[in-house]
Amino acid sequence: MIEEENLATEVNEKLLSAHRSIVGALKLVEERGSERELQAFRAGAVNAAGHLFGLLLRPLWQARPELAPEGLDMSPPPKKKGKR
């Protein structure tokens, strides 16, 4: 992941800002959209926020734990049981 401290800090801030934007957009749709619009938008927003976390923020925070929000559990996710 990103090794240079200042660059990692800046990238972290941008990614957190993107996450806040997704949450803010979802709140707008919750306040002013129809139930149908909300259901459709929520699915996409949750997907986008999840990918942002799983693909970018988590690896960044694992490489640079000092950037992770305080109290965040960074232990690996539980292993999925395979189908039998």
mmCIF file of C-alpha atoms in Angstrom:
data_model
loop_
_atom_site.group_PDB
_atom_site.id
_atom_site.type_symbol
_atom_site.label_atom_id
_atom_site.label_comp_id
_atom_site.label_asym_id
_atom_site.label_seq_id
_atom_site.Cartn_x
_atom_site.Cartn_y
_atom_site.Cartn_z
ATOM 1 C CA MET A 1 0.000 0.000 0.000
ATOM 2 C CA ILE A 2 1.137 3.614 0.278
ATOM 3 C CA GLU A 3 4.351 3.970 2.254
ATOM 4 C CA GLU A 4 5.035 7.713 2.243
ATOM 5 C CA GLU A 5 3.419 9.189 5.360
ATOM 6 C CA ASN A 6 2.150 12.491 3.950
ATOM 7 C CA LEU A 7 0.744 10.839 0.843
ATOM 8 C CA ALA A 8 -0.958 8.128 2.920
ATOM 9 C CA THR A 9 -2.486 10.780 5.184
ATOM 10 C CA GLU A 10 -3.790 12.766 2.223
ATOM 11 C CA VAL A 11 -5.209 9.672 0.526
ATOM 12 C CA ASN A 12 -6.870 8.631 3.798
ATOM 13 C CA GLU A 13 -8.536 12.045 4.105
ATOM 14 C CA LYS A 14 -9.805 11.885 0.505
ATOM 15 C CA LEU A 15 -11.204 8.380 0.976
ATOM 16 C CA LEU A 16 -12.921 9.326 4.237
ATOM 17 C CA SER A 17 -14.369 12.377 2.480
ATOM 18 C CA ALA A 18 -15.691 10.113 -0.282
ATOM 19 C CA HIS A 19 -17.302 7.889 2.350
ATOM 20 C CA ARG A 20 -18.926 10.905 4.008
ATOM 21 C CA SER A 21 -20.227 12.002 0.589
ATOM 22 C CA ILE A 22 -21.847 8.611 0.020
ATOM 23 C CA VAL A 23 -23.470 8.760 3.462
ATOM 24 C CA GLY A 24 -24.606 12.342 2.822
ATOM 25 C CA ALA A 25 -26.140 11.407 -0.517
ATOM 26 C CA LEU A 26 -27.962 8.519 1.125
ATOM 27 C CA LYS A 27 -29.352 10.868 3.779
ATOM 28 C CA LEU A 28 -30.658 13.187 1.045
ATOM 29 C CA VAL A 29 -32.472 10.333 -0.646
ATOM 30 C CA GLU A 30 -33.852 9.177 2.718
ATOM 31 C CA GLU A 31 -35.213 12.679 3.367
ATOM 32 C CA ARG A 32 -36.547 13.556 -0.075
ATOM 33 C CA GLY A 33 -36.810 10.441 -2.212
ATOM 34 C CA SER A 34 -39.607 7.950 -2.617
ATOM 35 C CA GLU A 35 -39.416 4.564 -0.913
ATOM 36 C CA ARG A 36 -38.627 2.964 -4.285
ATOM 37 C CA GLU A 37 -35.826 5.452 -4.927
ATOM 38 C CA LEU A 38 -34.463 4.914 -1.436
ATOM 39 C CA GLN A 39 -34.375 1.137 -1.765
ATOM 40 C CA ALA A 40 -32.577 1.304 -5.107
ATOM 41 C CA PHE A 41 -30.130 3.992 -4.015
ATOM 42 C CA ARG A 42 -29.417 2.406 -0.637
ATOM 43 C CA ALA A 43 -28.338 -0.841 -2.300
ATOM 44 C CA GLY A 44 -25.831 0.989 -4.484
ATOM 45 C CA ALA A 45 -24.607 3.259 -1.696
ATOM 46 C CA VAL A 46 -23.999 0.345 0.659
ATOM 47 C CA ASN A 47 -22.184 -1.515 -2.110
ATOM 48 C CA ALA A 48 -19.992 1.491 -2.928
ATOM 49 C CA ALA A 49 -19.179 2.223 0.726
ATOM 50 C CA GLY A 50 -18.388 -1.441 1.336
ATOM 51 C CA HIS A 51 -16.008 -1.586 -1.594
ATOM 52 C CA LEU A 52 -14.401 1.697 -0.566
ATOM 53 C CA PHE A 53 -13.751 0.214 2.866
ATOM 54 C CA GLY A 54 -12.761 -3.296 1.808
ATOM 55 C CA LEU A 55 -10.600 -2.470 -1.189
ATOM 56 C CA LEU A 56 -9.004 0.831 -0.192
ATOM 57 C CA LEU A 57 -9.425 1.931 3.427
ATOM 58 C CA ARG A 58 -8.865 -1.405 5.178
ATOM 59 C CA PRO A 59 -5.611 -2.181 3.313
ATOM 60 C CA LEU A 60 -4.414 1.384 3.900
ATOM 61 C CA TRP A 61 -5.178 1.164 7.622
ATOM 62 C CA GLN A 62 -3.546 -2.254 7.884
ATOM 63 C CA ALA A 63 -0.380 -0.824 6.349
ATOM 64 C CA ARG A 64 -0.594 2.419 8.340
ATOM 65 C CA PRO A 65 -2.553 1.656 11.545
ATOM 66 C CA GLU A 66 -2.037 5.173 12.879
ATOM 67 C CA LEU A 67 -4.491 6.412 10.222
ATOM 68 C CA ALA A 68 -7.293 4.054 11.263
ATOM 69 C CA PRO A 69 -10.108 5.534 13.349
ATOM 70 C CA GLU A 70 -9.541 4.987 17.054
ATOM 71 C CA GLY A 71 -11.153 1.831 18.388
ATOM 72 C CA LEU A 72 -11.626 0.233 14.966
ATOM 73 C CA ASP A 73 -11.178 -3.541 15.058
ATOM 74 C CA MET A 74 -8.641 -4.301 12.333
ATOM 75 C CA SER A 75 -8.508 -8.044 12.938
ATOM 76 C CA PRO A 76 -9.083 -10.149 9.833
ATOM 77 C CA PRO A 77 -12.689 -10.961 8.971
ATOM 78 C CA PRO A 78 -13.889 -14.435 9.957
ATOM 79 C CA LYS A 79 -13.249 -17.138 7.418
ATOM 80 C CA LYS A 80 -16.264 -18.180 5.389
ATOM 81 C CA LYS A 81 -17.286 -21.794 5.658
ATOM 82 C CA GLY A 82 -17.147 -23.585 2.340
ATOM 83 C CA LYS A 83 -20.118 -25.319 0.800
ATOM 84 C CA ARG A 84 -20.232 -29.045 1.397
#
